Structure formats: structure tokens, C-alpha cells
């Protein structure tokens, strides 16, 4: 274990680094959950979350992780026997689809382009062929945290409208919510799923679902087999207690309030720009290293590379050894290559509370570990990252 001096950098794609301000805001005794300041604080969160999702729709908040928010979206919109189209672009879209399958939903799938994003034209073609409108929903992930791909949600929304298909358009934004541009209403998204532990810089424990009127109407027609995941009592609670279907997550609410204040202070547009700058630096370093040896970016289309997580293929270089050196000797934790071969891929999370010294430090540390491994790579990637900043 490295000596406990300086800061350990957890550069995994969630949970992410928690700002001190958020930790301080959360470190408090319990308060009354029936009346008092907690009620107003909770209600103040919804408008800010909706500003990030860019929606006039409803926002439901759950004590859950992202998998819980997936179920919250599914239970209110589809039933056993319904058909659903899953746009697969990595482990996470597949995982969401699997939870639908467990409810008895019948899946149809379209795979993304190899090492790229979902092709909107393929979505349009598939939906046009469904003349009976049997498909009840289309599921996609904006950024798939496994492959590192960013799907073009706006273009997929257009494709669904061009097909004239009534399926609900449901998007998982968990990896990149509050980090990259997203326009739920303008892009024709009916249901958005998010969580607090990535771009929202809050410890894991809160899941969010945003639903527009079309999706709410589906819920009213569909019913909901679960009292806990049901949208209706949460969207318009007649008493505070129903907002969380029980005890409120007191500390998380204070933490999220602080994190949202930080985003407001920086400005959402500035947050997007920061993520893009840092991501370009990461990509510049990897591309540079890859000029010799086997390191390469998993996503081959530049436009489809996400600004929140980068997945790197290591070829004949052992990614587990690289990760262990970084973690055990240099206080840097990198992400496992999930959905890919653990030994042949790793991920760098660069979302949320991150800045230049953290990212340049991580890239330099990776280069140091590569050197220690006596790996074959083109040295100077960290320097290439510096010059990638404008
Ligand atoms: C992290 C993540 C999830 C899963 O969230 P959990 O909190 O681990 O359940 C789902 N989808 C995407 C895109 C994610 O990045």
C-alpha cells in the first residue's frame, strides 16, 4: 500500500470523487423528516435536476442506485409480454434490457457499429418494419460506461419520429448526467434515467427518473405492480413522506443540494466545456502512447468518444498489472475493463469533481506505471495531453 500522504485519486467511472463541500454538507445529525427545513430543501432539488435534464416533465427521486432507477423506469411503462427494442452499445444497455427481460418483456436488439455508436438509420428501419406497433419502448444509453461510447441521442430521437412510431424513447444518462449536453424535451426523449454518484458528485444512493406527459399517460394506462417504484405518488405527493415512499435520505439530500449549487456556480455550459477539455487531453495521451505498441482507444469514431470515461484496449499488455501498479504503488485507481477482457482493457473515469492537475497527474502516473512494466509504448503521452489543451 502507498503511504497515506497526499490524495488518492479514484479515477473510476463512478462512484466519483466527492467534493469536500459535499462531504461537509452531509456530515450532520438527523433532522425531523415530517416538517422543517428538510422539506423545502428537498423541493428545491427538483427544479435544478430538471434544468440539467432540460425537461418540463416530472422528476421522481428514489433511494437507489442506477439499477434501481432502471426498474423505476421499466415498472411504470412496460408489462409482461410487451416488446421492447434495446440499442446495445456496451454492458450497460444490455444490463437494462436484462432487467426488462426478467419482467417478461420480449427484447428485440440492434447492436451498435463495432467499436462505435448506435446507427440511427438502423433504428428507423427497424421501427418502420414494426407496422403493428408492437414495440412499446426503445432503450438506449447516452454514454455506455463499459465501452466508453457516446450515442447520438438527438439523432436517434429524430429517427424514431421519422419512423412515425409511438414507442416510448427511454435514455439512461447515469454516466454523464450533468457532464455533457443533454436536451430531454428538445430531443424527443420520453423517459430519462440518472443517478447521483457520477457527474452529480454525491455518494451512491439516489436514483432519478424524468418522465414527460406521454410517459405519465403510459403509466396511468399501464398500472404499476410495485408500490415502491410507482411514479404517481412521488410525482405529486400529497404528503412529504410519500415522496420517498418512507424515510427520506436525509444526508444525501444535503449533499446533493451542495453539489447542485456547485454546478450552478460553475455554470452548466462551463461544466460541459471542462469535461470536453479534460477528455480531449486523455484521448491525446492514449493516441500518443499508441503510436508504438498495443495501447489504443476502444471507440474508433472520434465523434462517438465520450467526455466522461475513456476505455483503453491494451492488446498484449496486461491491464491488470498496469492497474495494480497504479493502485498499489501510486495512489491511482483505474477502472476495470468491464464487458471486455479484464486483462486487455482498462478505463479512466474523468467525470464530476475533476480538474487539470488530477487528469494530468493520472496520465503521468499511468505513463510511470507503463515505464515500470517495461511496456512497449510511445513515451510522452502526458506531455501530448498538456498540448491538447487550448
Ligand atoms: C453506473 C451506470 C449504471 C449503473 O449504476 P449503478 O448505480 O451501479 O446501479 C447504469 N448505467 C450507466 C450508463 C452507468 O454508467
Short mmCIF file of C-alpha atoms and ligand atoms in Angstrom, two decimals:
data_model
loop_
_atom_site.label_atom_id
_atom_site.label_comp_id
_atom_site.label_asym_id
_atom_site.label_seq_id
_atom_site.Cartn_x
_atom_site.Cartn_y
_atom_site.Cartn_z
CA UNK A 1 0.00 0.00 0.00
CA UNK A 2 1.28 3.51 -0.76
CA UNK A 3 1.96 5.79 2.20
CA UNK A 4 -1.07 7.80 3.17
CA UNK A 5 0.29 11.11 2.09
CA UNK A 6 -1.34 13.33 -0.50
CA UNK A 7 -4.64 12.40 -2.08
CA UNK A 8 -5.60 9.06 -3.56
CA UNK A 9 -7.27 9.61 -6.93
CA UNK A 10 -10.21 7.30 -7.59
CA UNK A 11 -10.32 7.59 -11.40
CA UNK A 12 -13.07 5.01 -11.93
CA UNK A 13 -16.27 5.91 -13.77
CA UNK A 14 -18.38 6.04 -10.64
CA UNK A 15 -18.61 6.45 -7.80
CA UNK A 16 -16.54 9.57 -8.40
CA UNK A 17 -14.52 11.94 -6.23
CA UNK A 18 -16.77 13.64 -3.67
CA UNK A 19 -16.01 17.36 -3.15
CA UNK A 20 -15.16 18.40 0.42
CA UNK A 21 -18.10 20.81 0.30
CA UNK A 22 -20.47 17.90 -0.33
CA UNK A 23 -18.92 15.79 2.42
CA UNK A 24 -19.20 18.66 4.90
CA UNK A 25 -22.82 19.27 3.93
CA UNK A 26 -23.63 15.60 4.55
CA UNK A 27 -21.87 15.36 7.90
CA UNK A 28 -24.75 16.31 10.19
CA UNK A 29 -27.15 14.78 12.67
CA UNK A 30 -30.59 13.57 11.63
CA UNK A 31 -33.38 16.10 11.34
CA UNK A 32 -37.17 15.94 11.54
CA UNK A 33 -38.44 14.22 8.38
CA UNK A 34 -42.06 15.36 8.78
CA UNK A 35 -41.63 19.13 8.95
CA UNK A 36 -38.96 21.80 8.98
CA UNK A 37 -36.10 22.79 6.67
CA UNK A 38 -35.61 19.36 5.05
CA UNK A 39 -38.95 19.68 3.24
CA UNK A 40 -38.03 22.94 1.50
CA UNK A 41 -34.53 21.72 0.76
CA UNK A 42 -35.91 18.61 -0.94
CA UNK A 43 -38.37 20.60 -3.05
CA UNK A 44 -35.54 22.92 -4.14
CA UNK A 45 -33.70 19.99 -5.77
CA UNK A 46 -36.30 19.16 -8.42
CA UNK A 47 -36.12 22.40 -10.47
CA UNK A 48 -32.32 22.14 -10.57
CA UNK A 49 -32.38 18.50 -11.67
CA UNK A 50 -34.93 19.33 -14.37
CA UNK A 51 -32.67 22.14 -15.60
CA UNK A 52 -29.89 19.59 -16.11
CA UNK A 53 -32.24 17.16 -17.88
CA UNK A 54 -33.74 20.13 -19.80
CA UNK A 55 -37.28 18.99 -19.26
CA UNK A 56 -40.64 20.37 -18.18
CA UNK A 57 -41.69 16.81 -17.29
CA UNK A 58 -41.91 15.23 -13.83
CA UNK A 59 -38.91 14.12 -11.78
CA UNK A 60 -39.13 11.18 -9.39
CA UNK A 61 -36.37 10.62 -6.85
CA UNK A 62 -35.55 7.24 -5.31
CA UNK A 63 -33.32 5.86 -2.61
CA UNK A 64 -31.49 3.60 -5.06
CA UNK A 65 -28.52 3.15 -7.31
CA UNK A 66 -28.73 3.20 -11.11
CA UNK A 67 -30.08 -0.34 -11.33
CA UNK A 68 -32.97 0.72 -9.13
CA UNK A 69 -33.68 3.72 -11.36
CA UNK A 70 -33.73 1.31 -14.34
CA UNK A 71 -36.51 -0.66 -12.64
CA UNK A 72 -38.31 2.58 -11.76
CA UNK A 73 -38.41 3.41 -15.47
CA UNK A 74 -39.48 -0.09 -16.53
CA UNK A 75 -42.18 -0.87 -13.95
CA UNK A 76 -44.19 2.21 -14.93
CA UNK A 77 -44.02 1.82 -18.69
CA UNK A 78 -43.96 -1.84 -19.76
CA UNK A 79 -45.59 -5.11 -18.73
CA UNK A 80 -45.05 -8.82 -19.18
CA UNK A 81 -45.41 -9.76 -22.83
CA UNK A 82 -44.66 -6.26 -24.18
CA UNK A 83 -41.96 -5.90 -26.80
CA UNK A 84 -39.04 -3.54 -26.35
CA UNK A 85 -36.17 -2.52 -28.62
CA UNK A 86 -32.76 -2.39 -26.92
CA UNK A 87 -29.97 -0.46 -28.66
CA UNK A 88 -26.85 -2.23 -27.48
CA UNK A 89 -23.60 -0.33 -27.28
CA UNK A 90 -21.90 -1.98 -24.31
CA UNK A 91 -22.59 -3.71 -20.99
CA UNK A 92 -24.99 -1.13 -19.63
CA UNK A 93 -27.66 -1.16 -22.34
CA UNK A 94 -27.52 -4.96 -22.12
CA UNK A 95 -27.95 -4.82 -18.35
CA UNK A 96 -31.00 -2.58 -18.53
CA UNK A 97 -32.51 -4.86 -21.16
CA UNK A 98 -31.87 -7.88 -18.92
CA UNK A 99 -33.91 -6.31 -16.12
CA UNK A 100 -36.78 -5.78 -18.57
CA UNK A 101 -36.47 -9.40 -19.69
CA UNK A 102 -36.83 -10.52 -16.07
CA UNK A 103 -40.21 -8.74 -16.03
CA UNK A 104 -41.26 -10.87 -19.00
CA UNK A 105 -40.64 -8.17 -21.61
CA UNK A 106 -39.66 -9.59 -25.00
CA UNK A 107 -36.49 -7.99 -26.30
CA UNK A 108 -35.50 -7.09 -29.82
CA UNK A 109 -32.00 -5.71 -30.19
CA UNK A 110 -29.89 -3.65 -32.55
CA UNK A 111 -26.14 -3.72 -32.00
CA UNK A 112 -24.06 -0.58 -32.30
CA UNK A 113 -21.45 -0.27 -35.03
CA UNK A 114 -18.35 -2.24 -33.97
CA UNK A 115 -16.37 -0.09 -31.50
CA UNK A 116 -18.77 2.75 -32.27
CA UNK A 117 -22.23 4.11 -31.53
CA UNK A 118 -25.78 3.08 -32.42
CA UNK A 119 -26.69 3.84 -36.05
CA UNK A 120 -29.87 6.00 -36.07
CA UNK A 121 -30.76 4.78 -39.58
CA UNK A 122 -30.86 1.20 -38.31
CA UNK A 123 -33.28 2.28 -35.57
CA UNK A 124 -35.56 3.99 -38.10
CA UNK A 125 -35.54 0.95 -40.38
CA UNK A 126 -36.32 -1.43 -37.50
CA UNK A 127 -39.23 0.69 -36.27
CA UNK A 128 -40.68 1.17 -39.77
CA UNK A 129 -40.80 -2.61 -40.12
CA UNK A 130 -42.88 -2.82 -36.91
CA UNK A 131 -46.09 -1.77 -38.66
CA UNK A 132 -48.28 -3.28 -35.90
CA UNK A 133 -46.53 -1.03 -33.35
CA UNK A 134 -45.84 -3.96 -31.06
CA UNK A 135 -42.67 -2.35 -29.70
CA UNK A 136 -43.61 -0.38 -26.58
CA UNK A 137 -40.28 1.26 -25.79
CA UNK A 138 -36.80 1.90 -27.17
CA UNK A 139 -33.95 1.72 -24.61
CA UNK A 140 -30.58 3.32 -25.13
CA UNK A 141 -27.67 4.55 -23.02
CA UNK A 142 -26.27 8.03 -23.73
CA UNK A 143 -22.76 7.13 -22.58
CA UNK A 144 -22.06 3.44 -22.17
CA UNK A 145 -19.62 3.35 -19.30
CA UNK A 146 -18.22 -0.01 -20.39
CA UNK A 147 -17.29 0.72 -24.00
CA UNK A 148 -16.84 4.46 -23.49
CA UNK A 149 -19.16 5.27 -26.39
CA UNK A 150 -21.41 8.32 -26.57
CA UNK A 151 -24.56 7.65 -28.56
CA UNK A 152 -26.17 10.47 -30.54
CA UNK A 153 -29.45 10.73 -28.64
CA UNK A 154 -30.71 13.66 -30.70
CA UNK A 155 -30.25 11.71 -33.95
CA UNK A 156 -31.87 8.57 -32.53
CA UNK A 157 -34.83 10.68 -31.36
CA UNK A 158 -35.19 12.05 -34.89
CA UNK A 159 -35.04 8.54 -36.32
CA UNK A 160 -37.87 7.39 -34.02
CA UNK A 161 -40.01 10.37 -35.06
CA UNK A 162 -39.15 9.84 -38.75
CA UNK A 163 -40.43 6.27 -38.45
CA UNK A 164 -43.68 7.66 -37.03
CA UNK A 165 -43.52 5.03 -34.29
CA UNK A 166 -45.30 5.58 -30.94
CA UNK A 167 -42.79 3.66 -28.75
CA UNK A 168 -41.52 5.48 -25.67
CA UNK A 169 -37.93 6.69 -26.05
CA UNK A 170 -36.07 5.88 -22.81
CA UNK A 171 -32.49 7.03 -22.21
CA UNK A 172 -30.01 6.07 -19.48
CA UNK A 173 -27.89 9.16 -18.72
CA UNK A 174 -26.41 7.78 -15.50
CA UNK A 175 -22.78 8.08 -16.61
CA UNK A 176 -22.89 11.59 -17.99
CA UNK A 177 -25.79 13.43 -16.33
CA UNK A 178 -24.64 16.98 -15.66
CA UNK A 179 -21.39 16.48 -17.63
CA UNK A 180 -22.32 16.57 -21.31
CA UNK A 181 -25.09 18.34 -23.24
CA UNK A 182 -28.50 16.70 -22.96
CA UNK A 183 -31.91 18.03 -24.03
CA UNK A 184 -34.64 15.65 -22.95
CA UNK A 185 -37.60 17.63 -24.34
CA UNK A 186 -35.95 19.03 -27.46
CA UNK A 187 -34.59 15.64 -28.46
CA UNK A 188 -37.93 13.89 -28.03
CA UNK A 189 -36.94 11.70 -25.07
CA UNK A 190 -39.89 10.43 -23.02
CA UNK A 191 -38.06 8.91 -20.04
CA UNK A 192 -34.60 9.77 -18.69
CA UNK A 193 -32.79 7.79 -16.01
CA UNK A 194 -29.98 9.25 -13.89
CA UNK A 195 -28.21 8.73 -10.56
CA UNK A 196 -26.19 10.89 -8.19
CA UNK A 197 -22.81 9.15 -7.91
CA UNK A 198 -21.13 10.16 -11.15
CA UNK A 199 -21.38 13.66 -12.59
CA UNK A 200 -23.50 14.78 -9.63
CA UNK A 201 -20.58 14.21 -7.24
CA UNK A 202 -22.68 12.71 -4.42
CA UNK A 203 -22.12 9.31 -2.76
CA UNK A 204 -24.14 6.47 -4.35
CA UNK A 205 -27.73 6.24 -3.13
CA UNK A 206 -30.07 8.45 -5.17
CA UNK A 207 -31.67 7.49 -8.48
CA UNK A 208 -33.79 9.79 -10.66
CA UNK A 209 -36.38 9.23 -13.36
CA UNK A 210 -37.71 12.07 -15.51
CA UNK A 211 -40.93 11.41 -17.40
CA UNK A 212 -42.85 13.57 -19.85
CA UNK A 213 -46.65 13.64 -20.24
CA UNK A 214 -46.63 10.83 -22.82
CA UNK A 215 -44.75 8.57 -20.40
CA UNK A 216 -47.01 9.59 -17.48
CA UNK A 217 -50.03 8.72 -19.62
CA UNK A 218 -48.47 5.30 -20.27
CA UNK A 219 -48.08 4.83 -16.51
CA UNK A 220 -51.76 5.67 -15.95
CA UNK A 221 -52.81 3.13 -18.59
CA UNK A 222 -50.19 0.54 -17.68
CA UNK A 223 -50.63 0.48 -13.92
CA UNK A 224 -47.60 -0.33 -11.78
CA UNK A 225 -47.11 -3.61 -9.94
CA UNK A 226 -44.75 -2.04 -7.41
CA UNK A 227 -45.73 0.42 -4.72
CA UNK A 228 -42.13 1.44 -4.21
CA UNK A 229 -41.25 2.22 -7.83
CA UNK A 230 -44.64 3.75 -8.72
CA UNK A 231 -44.21 7.21 -10.22
CA UNK A 232 -47.60 8.65 -9.35
CA UNK A 233 -47.35 9.16 -5.56
CA UNK A 234 -43.81 10.50 -5.96
CA UNK A 235 -44.52 12.93 -8.78
CA UNK A 236 -47.30 14.76 -6.96
CA UNK A 237 -47.06 13.73 -3.29
CA UNK A 238 -49.89 14.91 -1.06
CA UNK A 239 -47.55 14.49 1.89
CA UNK A 240 -43.75 14.67 2.07
CA UNK A 241 -43.45 11.13 3.42
CA UNK A 242 -44.72 9.74 0.09
CA UNK A 243 -42.02 11.48 -1.92
CA UNK A 244 -39.59 8.75 -0.90
CA UNK A 245 -42.19 6.09 -0.09
CA UNK A 246 -40.93 6.27 3.50
CA UNK A 247 -37.97 7.83 5.27
CA UNK A 248 -36.10 10.46 3.28
CA UNK A 249 -32.35 10.01 2.58
CA UNK A 250 -31.53 12.99 4.78
CA UNK A 251 -27.77 13.27 4.35
CA UNK A 252 -27.87 12.56 0.64
CA UNK A 253 -30.34 15.39 0.15
CA UNK A 254 -28.00 17.86 1.86
CA UNK A 255 -25.10 16.53 -0.19
CA UNK A 256 -26.96 16.76 -3.48
CA UNK A 257 -28.10 20.32 -2.64
CA UNK A 258 -24.45 21.32 -2.25
CA UNK A 259 -23.35 19.52 -5.43
CA UNK A 260 -26.11 21.19 -7.46
CA UNK A 261 -25.05 24.56 -6.03
CA UNK A 262 -21.50 23.86 -7.21
CA UNK A 263 -22.77 23.09 -10.73
CA UNK A 264 -24.86 26.27 -10.73
CA UNK A 265 -21.89 28.34 -9.56
CA UNK A 266 -19.63 26.95 -12.29
CA UNK A 267 -22.42 27.12 -14.89
CA UNK A 268 -23.72 24.06 -16.71
CA UNK A 269 -22.16 25.14 -20.03
CA UNK A 270 -18.79 25.64 -18.32
CA UNK A 271 -19.11 22.16 -16.79
CA UNK A 272 -19.61 20.70 -20.28
CA UNK A 273 -16.58 22.61 -21.61
CA UNK A 274 -14.41 21.41 -18.71
CA UNK A 275 -15.36 17.77 -19.31
CA UNK A 276 -14.62 18.10 -23.02
CA UNK A 277 -11.22 19.73 -22.40
CA UNK A 278 -10.15 17.05 -19.95
CA UNK A 279 -11.44 14.22 -22.13
CA UNK A 280 -9.54 15.53 -25.15
CA UNK A 281 -6.37 15.55 -23.05
CA UNK A 282 -6.94 11.92 -22.05
CA UNK A 283 -7.55 10.89 -25.66
CA UNK A 284 -4.45 12.77 -26.83
CA UNK A 285 -2.31 10.89 -24.31
CA UNK A 286 -3.69 7.47 -25.28
CA UNK A 287 -3.34 8.18 -29.02
CA UNK A 288 0.26 9.24 -28.40
CA UNK A 289 1.14 6.15 -26.34
CA UNK A 290 -0.41 4.00 -29.05
CA UNK A 291 1.96 5.18 -31.74
CA UNK A 292 4.14 2.30 -30.58
CA UNK A 293 2.98 -0.96 -29.03
CA UNK A 294 -0.60 -2.07 -28.48
CA UNK A 295 -2.46 0.62 -26.47
CA UNK A 296 -5.47 2.06 -28.27
CA UNK A 297 -8.79 3.81 -27.69
CA UNK A 298 -11.66 1.32 -27.73
CA UNK A 299 -14.01 3.63 -29.65
CA UNK A 300 -12.67 4.23 -33.13
CA UNK A 301 -15.01 7.04 -34.26
CA UNK A 302 -13.79 10.27 -32.69
CA UNK A 303 -17.28 11.82 -32.55
CA UNK A 304 -18.58 8.82 -30.59
CA UNK A 305 -15.96 9.02 -27.82
CA UNK A 306 -17.43 10.14 -24.53
CA UNK A 307 -16.23 13.06 -22.45
CA UNK A 308 -16.73 11.24 -19.13
CA UNK A 309 -14.99 7.88 -19.45
CA UNK A 310 -12.31 6.53 -21.75
CA UNK A 311 -11.93 2.82 -22.40
CA UNK A 312 -8.45 1.74 -23.47
CA UNK A 313 -7.55 -1.56 -25.07
CA UNK A 314 -4.13 -2.81 -24.06
CA UNK A 315 -3.55 -5.65 -26.55
CA UNK A 316 -0.66 -7.82 -25.38
CA UNK A 317 -0.03 -5.61 -22.37
CA UNK A 318 -1.54 -6.89 -19.09
CA UNK A 319 -4.07 -4.29 -17.99
CA UNK A 320 -4.46 -5.89 -14.55
CA UNK A 321 -0.75 -5.45 -13.85
CA UNK A 322 -0.93 -1.84 -15.01
CA UNK A 323 -3.92 -1.17 -12.74
CA UNK A 324 -2.25 -2.88 -9.76
CA UNK A 325 0.93 -0.85 -10.09
CA UNK A 326 -1.09 2.37 -10.28
CA UNK A 327 -3.22 1.45 -7.28
CA UNK A 328 -0.69 -0.25 -5.01
CA UNK A 329 2.29 1.96 -5.63
CA UNK A 330 0.99 5.30 -6.81
CA UNK A 331 -2.43 6.05 -5.24
CA UNK A 332 -4.32 5.96 -8.53
CA UNK A 333 -7.29 3.63 -9.01
CA UNK A 334 -8.28 2.94 -12.61
CA UNK A 335 -11.45 1.26 -13.82
CA UNK A 336 -11.69 -2.41 -14.81
CA UNK A 337 -12.40 -3.18 -18.43
CA UNK A 338 -15.95 -4.43 -17.89
CA UNK A 339 -17.74 -6.20 -20.72
CA UNK A 340 -14.29 -6.65 -22.26
CA UNK A 341 -11.35 -8.85 -21.28
CA UNK A 342 -10.21 -7.68 -17.80
CA UNK A 343 -6.62 -8.36 -18.78
CA UNK A 344 -6.79 -6.47 -22.05
CA UNK A 345 -8.66 -3.27 -21.21
CA UNK A 346 -8.96 -0.60 -18.55
CA UNK A 347 -10.95 2.60 -18.12
CA UNK A 348 -10.21 6.09 -16.91
CA UNK A 349 -13.16 7.88 -15.31
CA UNK A 350 -12.99 11.65 -15.84
CA UNK A 351 -16.39 12.88 -14.72
CA UNK A 352 -17.58 15.13 -11.92
CA UNK A 353 -15.16 16.78 -9.50
CA UNK A 354 -12.06 16.64 -11.75
CA UNK A 355 -9.61 19.24 -12.98
CA UNK A 356 -6.32 19.58 -14.88
CA UNK A 357 -3.90 18.56 -12.09
CA UNK A 358 -5.96 15.45 -11.38
CA UNK A 359 -6.17 14.36 -15.02
CA UNK A 360 -2.57 15.27 -15.91
CA UNK A 361 -1.47 13.56 -12.68
CA UNK A 362 -3.39 10.41 -13.62
CA UNK A 363 -1.95 10.36 -17.15
CA UNK A 364 1.60 10.88 -15.86
CA UNK A 365 1.07 8.14 -13.29
CA UNK A 366 -0.13 5.71 -15.97
CA UNK A 367 2.95 6.55 -18.00
CA UNK A 368 5.14 5.94 -14.95
CA UNK A 369 3.49 2.53 -14.47
CA UNK A 370 3.96 1.69 -18.16
CA UNK A 371 7.63 2.53 -17.78
CA UNK A 372 7.91 0.34 -14.66
CA UNK A 373 6.28 -2.53 -16.57
CA UNK A 374 8.80 -2.06 -19.35
CA UNK A 375 5.84 -1.89 -21.71
CA UNK A 376 6.23 -1.01 -25.36
CA UNK A 377 4.63 2.40 -25.87
CA UNK A 378 5.43 5.80 -27.32
CA UNK A 379 6.59 7.88 -24.37
CA UNK A 380 5.43 11.47 -23.93
CA UNK A 381 1.66 10.89 -23.74
CA UNK A 382 1.30 13.08 -20.66
CA UNK A 383 3.09 15.86 -22.49
CA UNK A 384 0.85 15.36 -25.53
CA UNK A 385 -2.10 15.83 -23.16
CA UNK A 386 -0.72 19.17 -21.99
CA UNK A 387 -0.50 20.41 -25.57
CA UNK A 388 -4.03 19.16 -26.32
CA UNK A 389 -5.43 21.91 -24.06
CA UNK A 390 -6.30 25.10 -25.88
C1 LIG B 1 -23.02 3.40 -13.48
C2 LIG B 1 -24.02 3.14 -14.53
C3 LIG B 1 -25.15 2.36 -14.30
C4 LIG B 1 -25.37 1.57 -13.04
O1 LIG B 1 -25.46 2.33 -11.93
P1 LIG B 1 -25.41 1.59 -10.51
O2 LIG B 1 -25.52 2.73 -9.59
O3 LIG B 1 -24.11 0.87 -10.45
O4 LIG B 1 -26.56 0.68 -10.43
C5 LIG B 1 -26.06 2.21 -15.31
N1 LIG B 1 -25.89 2.80 -16.50
C6 LIG B 1 -24.81 3.56 -16.76
C7 LIG B 1 -24.67 4.18 -18.11
C8 LIG B 1 -23.85 3.75 -15.79
O5 LIG B 1 -22.77 4.49 -16.05
#
